Short mmCIF file of C-alpha atoms and ligand atoms in Angstrom, two decimals:
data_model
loop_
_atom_site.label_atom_id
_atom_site.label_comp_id
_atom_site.label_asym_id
_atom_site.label_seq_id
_atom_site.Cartn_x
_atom_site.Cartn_y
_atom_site.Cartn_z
CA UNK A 1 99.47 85.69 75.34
CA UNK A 2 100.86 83.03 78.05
CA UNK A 3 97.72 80.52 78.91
CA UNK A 4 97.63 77.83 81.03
CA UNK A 5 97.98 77.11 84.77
CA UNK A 6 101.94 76.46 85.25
CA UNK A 7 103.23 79.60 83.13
CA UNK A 8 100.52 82.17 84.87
CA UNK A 9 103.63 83.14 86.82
CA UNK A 10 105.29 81.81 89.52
CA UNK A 11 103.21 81.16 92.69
CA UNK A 12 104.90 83.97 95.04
CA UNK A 13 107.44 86.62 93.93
CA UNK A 14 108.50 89.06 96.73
CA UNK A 15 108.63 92.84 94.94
CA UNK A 16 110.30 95.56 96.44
CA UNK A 17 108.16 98.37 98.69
CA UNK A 18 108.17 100.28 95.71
CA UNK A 19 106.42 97.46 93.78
CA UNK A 20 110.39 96.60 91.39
CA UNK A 21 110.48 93.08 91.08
CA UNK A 22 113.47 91.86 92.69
CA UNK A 23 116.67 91.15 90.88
CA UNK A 24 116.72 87.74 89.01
CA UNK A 25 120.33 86.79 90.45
CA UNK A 26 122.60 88.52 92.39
CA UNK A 27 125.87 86.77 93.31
CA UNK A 28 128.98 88.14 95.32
CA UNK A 29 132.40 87.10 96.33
CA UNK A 30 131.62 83.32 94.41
CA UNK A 31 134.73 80.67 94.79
CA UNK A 32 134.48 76.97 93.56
CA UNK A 33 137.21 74.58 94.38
CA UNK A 34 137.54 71.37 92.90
CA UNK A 35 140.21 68.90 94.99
CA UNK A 36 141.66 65.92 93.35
CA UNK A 37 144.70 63.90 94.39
CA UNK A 38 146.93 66.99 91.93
CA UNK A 39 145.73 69.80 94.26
CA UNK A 40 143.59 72.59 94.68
CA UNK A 41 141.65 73.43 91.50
CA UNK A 42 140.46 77.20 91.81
CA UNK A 43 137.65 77.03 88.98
CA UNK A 44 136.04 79.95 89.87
CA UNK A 45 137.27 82.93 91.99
CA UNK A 46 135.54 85.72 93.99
CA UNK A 47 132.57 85.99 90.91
CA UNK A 48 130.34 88.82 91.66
CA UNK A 49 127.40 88.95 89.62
CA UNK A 50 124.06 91.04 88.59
CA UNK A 51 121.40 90.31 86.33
CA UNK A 52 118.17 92.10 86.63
CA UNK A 53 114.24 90.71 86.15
CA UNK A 54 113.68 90.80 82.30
CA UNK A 55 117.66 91.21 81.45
CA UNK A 56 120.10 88.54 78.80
CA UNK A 57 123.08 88.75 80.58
CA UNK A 58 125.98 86.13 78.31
CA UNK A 59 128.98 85.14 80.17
CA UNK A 60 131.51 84.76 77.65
CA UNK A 61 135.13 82.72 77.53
CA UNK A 62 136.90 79.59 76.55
CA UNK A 63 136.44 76.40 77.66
CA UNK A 64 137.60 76.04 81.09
CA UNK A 65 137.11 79.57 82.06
CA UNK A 66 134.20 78.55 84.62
CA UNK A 67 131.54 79.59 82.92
CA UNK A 68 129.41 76.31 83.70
CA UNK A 69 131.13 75.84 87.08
CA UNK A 70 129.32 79.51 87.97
CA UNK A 71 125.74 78.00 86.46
CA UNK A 72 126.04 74.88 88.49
CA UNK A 73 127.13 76.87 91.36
CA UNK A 74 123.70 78.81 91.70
CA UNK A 75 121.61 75.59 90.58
CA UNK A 76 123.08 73.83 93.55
CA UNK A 77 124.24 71.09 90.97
CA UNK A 78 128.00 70.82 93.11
CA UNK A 79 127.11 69.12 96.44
CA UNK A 80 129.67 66.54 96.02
CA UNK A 81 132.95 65.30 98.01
CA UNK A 82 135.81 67.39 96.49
CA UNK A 83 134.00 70.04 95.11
CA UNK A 84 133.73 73.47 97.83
CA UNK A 85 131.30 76.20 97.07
CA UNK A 86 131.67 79.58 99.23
CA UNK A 87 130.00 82.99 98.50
CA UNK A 88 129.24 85.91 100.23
CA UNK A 89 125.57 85.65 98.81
CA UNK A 90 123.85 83.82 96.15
CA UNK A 91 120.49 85.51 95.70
CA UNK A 92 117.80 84.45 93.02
CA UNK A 93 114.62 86.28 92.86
CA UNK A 94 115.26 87.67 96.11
CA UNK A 95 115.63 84.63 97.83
CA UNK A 96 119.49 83.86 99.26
CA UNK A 97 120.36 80.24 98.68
CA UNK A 98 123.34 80.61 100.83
CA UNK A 99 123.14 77.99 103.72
CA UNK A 100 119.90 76.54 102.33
CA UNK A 101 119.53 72.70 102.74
CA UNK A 102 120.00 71.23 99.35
CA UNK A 103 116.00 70.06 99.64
CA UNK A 104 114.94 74.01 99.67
CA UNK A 105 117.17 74.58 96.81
CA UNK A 106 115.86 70.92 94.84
CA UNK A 107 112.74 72.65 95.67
CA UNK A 108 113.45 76.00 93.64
CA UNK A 109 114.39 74.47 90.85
CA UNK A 110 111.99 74.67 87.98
CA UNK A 111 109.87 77.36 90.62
CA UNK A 112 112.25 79.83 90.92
CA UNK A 113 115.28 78.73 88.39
CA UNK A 114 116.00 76.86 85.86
CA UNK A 115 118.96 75.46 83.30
CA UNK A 116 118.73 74.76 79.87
CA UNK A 117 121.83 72.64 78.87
CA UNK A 118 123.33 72.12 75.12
CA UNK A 119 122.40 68.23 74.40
CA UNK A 120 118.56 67.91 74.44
CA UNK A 121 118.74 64.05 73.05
CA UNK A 122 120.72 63.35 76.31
CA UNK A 123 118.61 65.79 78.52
CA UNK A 124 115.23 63.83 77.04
CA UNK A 125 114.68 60.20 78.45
CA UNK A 126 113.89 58.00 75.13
CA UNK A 127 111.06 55.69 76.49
CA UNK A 128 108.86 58.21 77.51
CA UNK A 129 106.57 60.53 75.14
CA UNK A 130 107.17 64.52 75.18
CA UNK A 131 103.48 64.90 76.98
CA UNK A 132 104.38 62.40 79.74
CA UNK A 133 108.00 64.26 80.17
CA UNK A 134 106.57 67.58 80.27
CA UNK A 135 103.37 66.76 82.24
CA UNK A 136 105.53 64.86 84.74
CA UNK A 137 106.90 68.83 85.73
CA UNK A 138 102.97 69.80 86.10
CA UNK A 139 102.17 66.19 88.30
CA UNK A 140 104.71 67.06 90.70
CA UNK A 141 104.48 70.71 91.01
CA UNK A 142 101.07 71.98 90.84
CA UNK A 143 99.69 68.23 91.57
CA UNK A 144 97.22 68.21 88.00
CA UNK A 145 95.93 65.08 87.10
CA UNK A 146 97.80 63.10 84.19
CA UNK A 147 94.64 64.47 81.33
CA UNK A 148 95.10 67.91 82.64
CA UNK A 149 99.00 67.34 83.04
CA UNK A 150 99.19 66.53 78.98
CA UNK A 151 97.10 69.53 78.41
CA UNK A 152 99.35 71.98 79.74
CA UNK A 153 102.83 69.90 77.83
CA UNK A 154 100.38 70.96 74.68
CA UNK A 155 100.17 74.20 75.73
CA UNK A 156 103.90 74.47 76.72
CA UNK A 157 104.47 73.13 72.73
CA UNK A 158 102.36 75.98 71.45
CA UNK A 159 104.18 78.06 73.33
CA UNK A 160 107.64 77.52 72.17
CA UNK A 161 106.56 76.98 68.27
CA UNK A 162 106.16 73.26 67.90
CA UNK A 163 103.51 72.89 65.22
CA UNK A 164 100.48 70.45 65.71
CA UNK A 165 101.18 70.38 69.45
CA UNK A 166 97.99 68.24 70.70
CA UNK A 167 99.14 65.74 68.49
CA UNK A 168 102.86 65.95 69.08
CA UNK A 169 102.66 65.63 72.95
CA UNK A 170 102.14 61.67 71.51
CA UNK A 171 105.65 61.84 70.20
CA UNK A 172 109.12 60.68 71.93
CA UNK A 173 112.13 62.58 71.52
CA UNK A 174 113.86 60.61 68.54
CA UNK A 175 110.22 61.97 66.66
CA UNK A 176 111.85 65.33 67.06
CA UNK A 177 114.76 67.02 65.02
CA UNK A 178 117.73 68.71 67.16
CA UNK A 179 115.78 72.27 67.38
CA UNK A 180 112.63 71.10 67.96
CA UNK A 181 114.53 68.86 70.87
CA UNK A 182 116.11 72.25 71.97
CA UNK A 183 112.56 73.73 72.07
CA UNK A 184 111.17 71.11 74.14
CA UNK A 185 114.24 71.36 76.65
CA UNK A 186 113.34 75.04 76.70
CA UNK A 187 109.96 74.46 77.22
CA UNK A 188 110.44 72.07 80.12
CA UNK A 189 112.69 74.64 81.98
CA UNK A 190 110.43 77.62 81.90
CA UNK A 191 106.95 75.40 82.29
CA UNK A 192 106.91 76.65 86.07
CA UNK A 193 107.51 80.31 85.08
CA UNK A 194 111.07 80.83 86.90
CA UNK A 195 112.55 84.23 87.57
CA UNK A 196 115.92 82.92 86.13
CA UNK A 197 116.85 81.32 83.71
CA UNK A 198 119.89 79.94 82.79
CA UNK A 199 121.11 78.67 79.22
CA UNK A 200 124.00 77.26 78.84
CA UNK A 201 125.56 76.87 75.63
CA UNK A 202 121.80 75.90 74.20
CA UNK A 203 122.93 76.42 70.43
CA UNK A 204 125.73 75.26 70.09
CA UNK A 205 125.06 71.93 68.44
CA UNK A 206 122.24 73.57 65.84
CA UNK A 207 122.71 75.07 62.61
CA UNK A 208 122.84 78.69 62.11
CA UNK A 209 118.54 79.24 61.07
CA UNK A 210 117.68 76.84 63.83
CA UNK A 211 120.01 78.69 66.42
CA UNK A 212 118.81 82.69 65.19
CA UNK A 213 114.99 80.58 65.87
CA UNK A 214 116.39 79.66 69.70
CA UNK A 215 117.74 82.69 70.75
CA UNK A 216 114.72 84.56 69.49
CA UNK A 217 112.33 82.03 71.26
CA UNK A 218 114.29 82.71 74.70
CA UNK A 219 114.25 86.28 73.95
CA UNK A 220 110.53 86.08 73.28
CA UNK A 221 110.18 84.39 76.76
CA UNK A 222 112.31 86.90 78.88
CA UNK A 223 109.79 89.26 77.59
CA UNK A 224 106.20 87.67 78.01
CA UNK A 225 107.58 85.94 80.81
CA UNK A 226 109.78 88.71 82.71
CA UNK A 227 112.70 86.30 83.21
CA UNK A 228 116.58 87.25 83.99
CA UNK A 229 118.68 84.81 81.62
CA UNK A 230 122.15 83.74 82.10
CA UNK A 231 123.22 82.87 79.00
CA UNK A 232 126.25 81.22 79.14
CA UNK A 233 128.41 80.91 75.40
CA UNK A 234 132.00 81.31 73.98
CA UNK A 235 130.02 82.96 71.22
CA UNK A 236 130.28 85.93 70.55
CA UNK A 237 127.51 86.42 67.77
CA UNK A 238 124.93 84.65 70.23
CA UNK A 239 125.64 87.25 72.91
CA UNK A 240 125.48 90.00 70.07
CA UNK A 241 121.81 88.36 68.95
CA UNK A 242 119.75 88.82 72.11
CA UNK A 243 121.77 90.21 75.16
CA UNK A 244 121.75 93.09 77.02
CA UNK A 245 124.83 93.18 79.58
CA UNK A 246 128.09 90.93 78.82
CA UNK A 247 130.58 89.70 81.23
CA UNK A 248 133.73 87.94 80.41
CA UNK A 249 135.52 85.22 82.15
CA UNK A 250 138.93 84.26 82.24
CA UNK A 251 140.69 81.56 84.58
CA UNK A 252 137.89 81.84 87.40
CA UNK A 253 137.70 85.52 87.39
CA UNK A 254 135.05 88.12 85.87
CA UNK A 255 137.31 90.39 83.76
CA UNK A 256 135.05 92.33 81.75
CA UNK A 257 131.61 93.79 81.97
CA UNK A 258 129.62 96.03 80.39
CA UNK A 259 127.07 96.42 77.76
CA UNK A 260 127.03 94.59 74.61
CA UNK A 261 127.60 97.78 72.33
CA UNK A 262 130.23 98.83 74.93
CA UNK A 263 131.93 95.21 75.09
CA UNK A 264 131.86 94.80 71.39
CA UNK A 265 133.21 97.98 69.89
CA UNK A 266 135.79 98.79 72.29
CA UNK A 267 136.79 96.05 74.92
CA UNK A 268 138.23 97.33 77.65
CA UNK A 269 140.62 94.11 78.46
CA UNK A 270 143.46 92.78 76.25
CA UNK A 271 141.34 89.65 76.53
CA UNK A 272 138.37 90.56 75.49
CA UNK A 273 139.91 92.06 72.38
CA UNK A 274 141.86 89.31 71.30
CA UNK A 275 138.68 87.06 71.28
CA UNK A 276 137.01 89.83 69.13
CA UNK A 277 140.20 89.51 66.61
CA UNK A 278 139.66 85.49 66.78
CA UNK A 279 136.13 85.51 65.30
CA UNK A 280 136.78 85.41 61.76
CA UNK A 281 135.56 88.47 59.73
CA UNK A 282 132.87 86.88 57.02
CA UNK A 283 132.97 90.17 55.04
CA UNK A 284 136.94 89.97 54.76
CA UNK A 285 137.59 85.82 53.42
CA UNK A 286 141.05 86.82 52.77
CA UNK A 287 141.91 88.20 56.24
CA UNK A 288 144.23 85.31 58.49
CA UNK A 289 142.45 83.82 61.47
CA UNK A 290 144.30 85.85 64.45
CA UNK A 291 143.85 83.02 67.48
CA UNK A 292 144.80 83.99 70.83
CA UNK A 293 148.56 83.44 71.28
CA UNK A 294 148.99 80.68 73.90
CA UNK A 295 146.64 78.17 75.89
CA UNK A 296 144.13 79.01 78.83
CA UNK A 297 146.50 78.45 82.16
CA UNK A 298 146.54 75.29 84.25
CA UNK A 299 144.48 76.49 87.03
CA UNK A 300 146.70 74.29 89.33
CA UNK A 301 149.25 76.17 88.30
CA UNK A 302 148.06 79.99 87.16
CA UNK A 303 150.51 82.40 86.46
CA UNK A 304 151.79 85.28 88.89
CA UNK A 305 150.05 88.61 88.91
CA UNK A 306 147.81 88.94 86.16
CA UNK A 307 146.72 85.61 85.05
CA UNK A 308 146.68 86.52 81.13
CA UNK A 309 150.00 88.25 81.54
CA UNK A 310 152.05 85.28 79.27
CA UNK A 311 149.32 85.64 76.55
CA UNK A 312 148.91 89.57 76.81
CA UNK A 313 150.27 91.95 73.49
CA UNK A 314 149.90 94.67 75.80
CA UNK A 315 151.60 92.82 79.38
CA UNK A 316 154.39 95.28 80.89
CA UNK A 317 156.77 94.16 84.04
CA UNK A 318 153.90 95.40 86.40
CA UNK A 319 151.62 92.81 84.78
CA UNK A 320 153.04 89.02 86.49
CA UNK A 321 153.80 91.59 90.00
CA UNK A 322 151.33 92.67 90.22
CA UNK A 323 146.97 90.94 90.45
CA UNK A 324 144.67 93.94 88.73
CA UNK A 325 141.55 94.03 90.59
CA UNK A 326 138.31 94.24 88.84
CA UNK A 327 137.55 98.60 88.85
CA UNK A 328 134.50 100.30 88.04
CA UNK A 329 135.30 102.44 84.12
CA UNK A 330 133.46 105.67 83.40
CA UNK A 331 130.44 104.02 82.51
CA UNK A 332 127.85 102.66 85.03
CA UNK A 333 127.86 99.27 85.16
CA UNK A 334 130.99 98.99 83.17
CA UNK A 335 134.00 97.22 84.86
CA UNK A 336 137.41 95.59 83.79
CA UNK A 337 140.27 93.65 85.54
CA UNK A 338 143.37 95.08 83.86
CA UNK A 339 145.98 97.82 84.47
CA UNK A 340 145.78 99.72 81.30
CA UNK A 341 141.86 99.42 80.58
CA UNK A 342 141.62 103.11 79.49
CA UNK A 343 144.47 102.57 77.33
CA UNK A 344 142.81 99.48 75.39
CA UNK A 345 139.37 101.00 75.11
CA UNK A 346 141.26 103.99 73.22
CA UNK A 347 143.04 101.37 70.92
CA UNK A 348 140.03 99.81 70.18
CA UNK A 349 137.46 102.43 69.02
FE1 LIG B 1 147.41 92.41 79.89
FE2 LIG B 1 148.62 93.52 81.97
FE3 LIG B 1 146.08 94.10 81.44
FE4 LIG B 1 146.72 91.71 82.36
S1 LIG B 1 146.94 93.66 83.45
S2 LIG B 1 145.34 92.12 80.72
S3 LIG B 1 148.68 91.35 81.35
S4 LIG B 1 147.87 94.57 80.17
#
């Protein structure tokens, strides 16, 4: 049971007539252009995205696929010179950020959304305790006094598993090992009780006990909580551990979604499958690693057509022609950008 006065739920969520909560994020037609003195950077292209109230949804990819560009994106994180963000609609919790003045959206934060990011010793400021840095969320939001501030950082410990937490709200963040950091980062983002919540990359730096103890704390909180999660990872066994939905990024674009089981047993894009064949197989030591032939493109620079086509074992001359758009496969919900989808689901399974 959820106590205390910032995670009784968020102070106003519109529902549906018929009484659904509304979905968590809804994005469509996303671009995000970075300009520097080389050119036009296309980081992200046309992104449509779904994620509803209560649902893990892990965007998956290499580096550089614009995985984070996409998180930032909705957090309103790239008002800067040189970087342009356009979409058709950005919604979170029903509310469209789209046009908003960049105070409304500062304003949402923590309320309505929230990011986790990977390094918690960088994300915690040194000279301050835990209690203060929590109850600081609490000061400003719901305007508590500082005693009744520290109470609810104590509660906001319990919450998330930190042991002792009366006594730990004392503490500053070198007191803390990497997990319990993690925790505390986690705590700090969902203190307000947001509708969406996005982690990205948040185990990445942990060992493998202290990362299965993460992703089951976040899963814990989607469900007492009711939150949508982006979880954002080039993991694959993170997105196997807790989500529902998967979607798979490559040079911008959304290439592959679907469910988890559906994803992972019989990817529908060549890309998708070769990252399956990367992760080494712990029950076969023997086996070769099988990396993915090639480098992610140059996004100054991407290649004709389809933009995997020079790394693709199943490209044919249609492939650099001709630019696949993302189609709808027999399943609901399930979607891939590639010419010969059907074709590489039956290889896989
Ligand atoms: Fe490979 Fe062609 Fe499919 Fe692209 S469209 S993923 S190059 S088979």
């Amino acid at each position: 049971m959820i106590s205390g006065a910032g995670l009784s739920g968020p102070a106003e969520v519109r529902r549906s007539p018929d009484g659904d909560l509304p979905a968590a994020l809804r994005i469509r037609h996303l671009d995000v252009t970075f300009t520097n003195r080389r050119g036009e950077i296309p980081a992200v292209r046309g992104l449509d995205l779904d994620i509803a109230a209560g649902e893990v949804l892990a965007l998956l990819g290499e580096s550089g696929s614009g995985k984070s560009v996409t998180a930032r994106a909705v957090m309103g994180l790239l008002d800067h010179p040189g970087v342009r963000v356009r979409a058709d609609e950005v919604r979170v919790a029903g509310t469209d950020l789209n046009g908003l003045h960049p105070d409304r959206i500062r304003a949402l934060r923590g309320e309505t959304m929230a990011l986790v990011f990977q390094d918690a010793l960088s994300a915690l400021n040194p000279v301050l305790s835990i209690g203060d840095q929590l109850g600081e969320v609490f000061r400003i939001h719901r305007g508590l006094s500082r005693r009744a501030a520290r109470a609810e950082a104590a509660e906001l410990l319990r919450l998330v598993g930190i042991p002792a937490p009366d006594r730990r709200v004392r503490d500053y963040p070198h007191q803390f090992s990497g997990g319990m950091r993690q925790r505390i980062l986690i705590a700090m983002a969902v203190a307000l009780g947001p509708r969406l919540l996005i982690a990205d990359e948040p185990t990445t730096a942990l060992d493998v006990t202290v990362q299965a103890q993460i992703l089951e704390l976040v899963d814990r909180l989607r469900a007492e909580l009711g939150m949508g999660v982006l979880l954002i990872t080039h993991d694959l066994g993170v997105a196997a551990e807790i989500a529902d939905r998967v979607a798979v990024m490559y040079a911008g674009r959304i290439v592959e979604t679907g469910t988890v089981t559906e994803v992972l047993d019989g990817p529908a894009h060549p890309y998708t499958a070769a990252l399956l064949r990367s992760v080494p197989d712990l029950e076969q030591p023997g086996d070769l690693l099988r990396p993915i032939p090639g480098s992610p493109p140059n996004l100054l620079a991407l290649p004709t057509g389809c933009a995997f086509h020079p790394r693709c074992d199943r490209a044919t001359q249609r492939c650099p022609a001709d630019r696949p758009e993302r189609r709808p496969l027999a399943a609901p919900g399930r979607s891939a950008a590639c010419h010969y989808a059907e074709e590489t689901v039956d290889a896989a399974v």
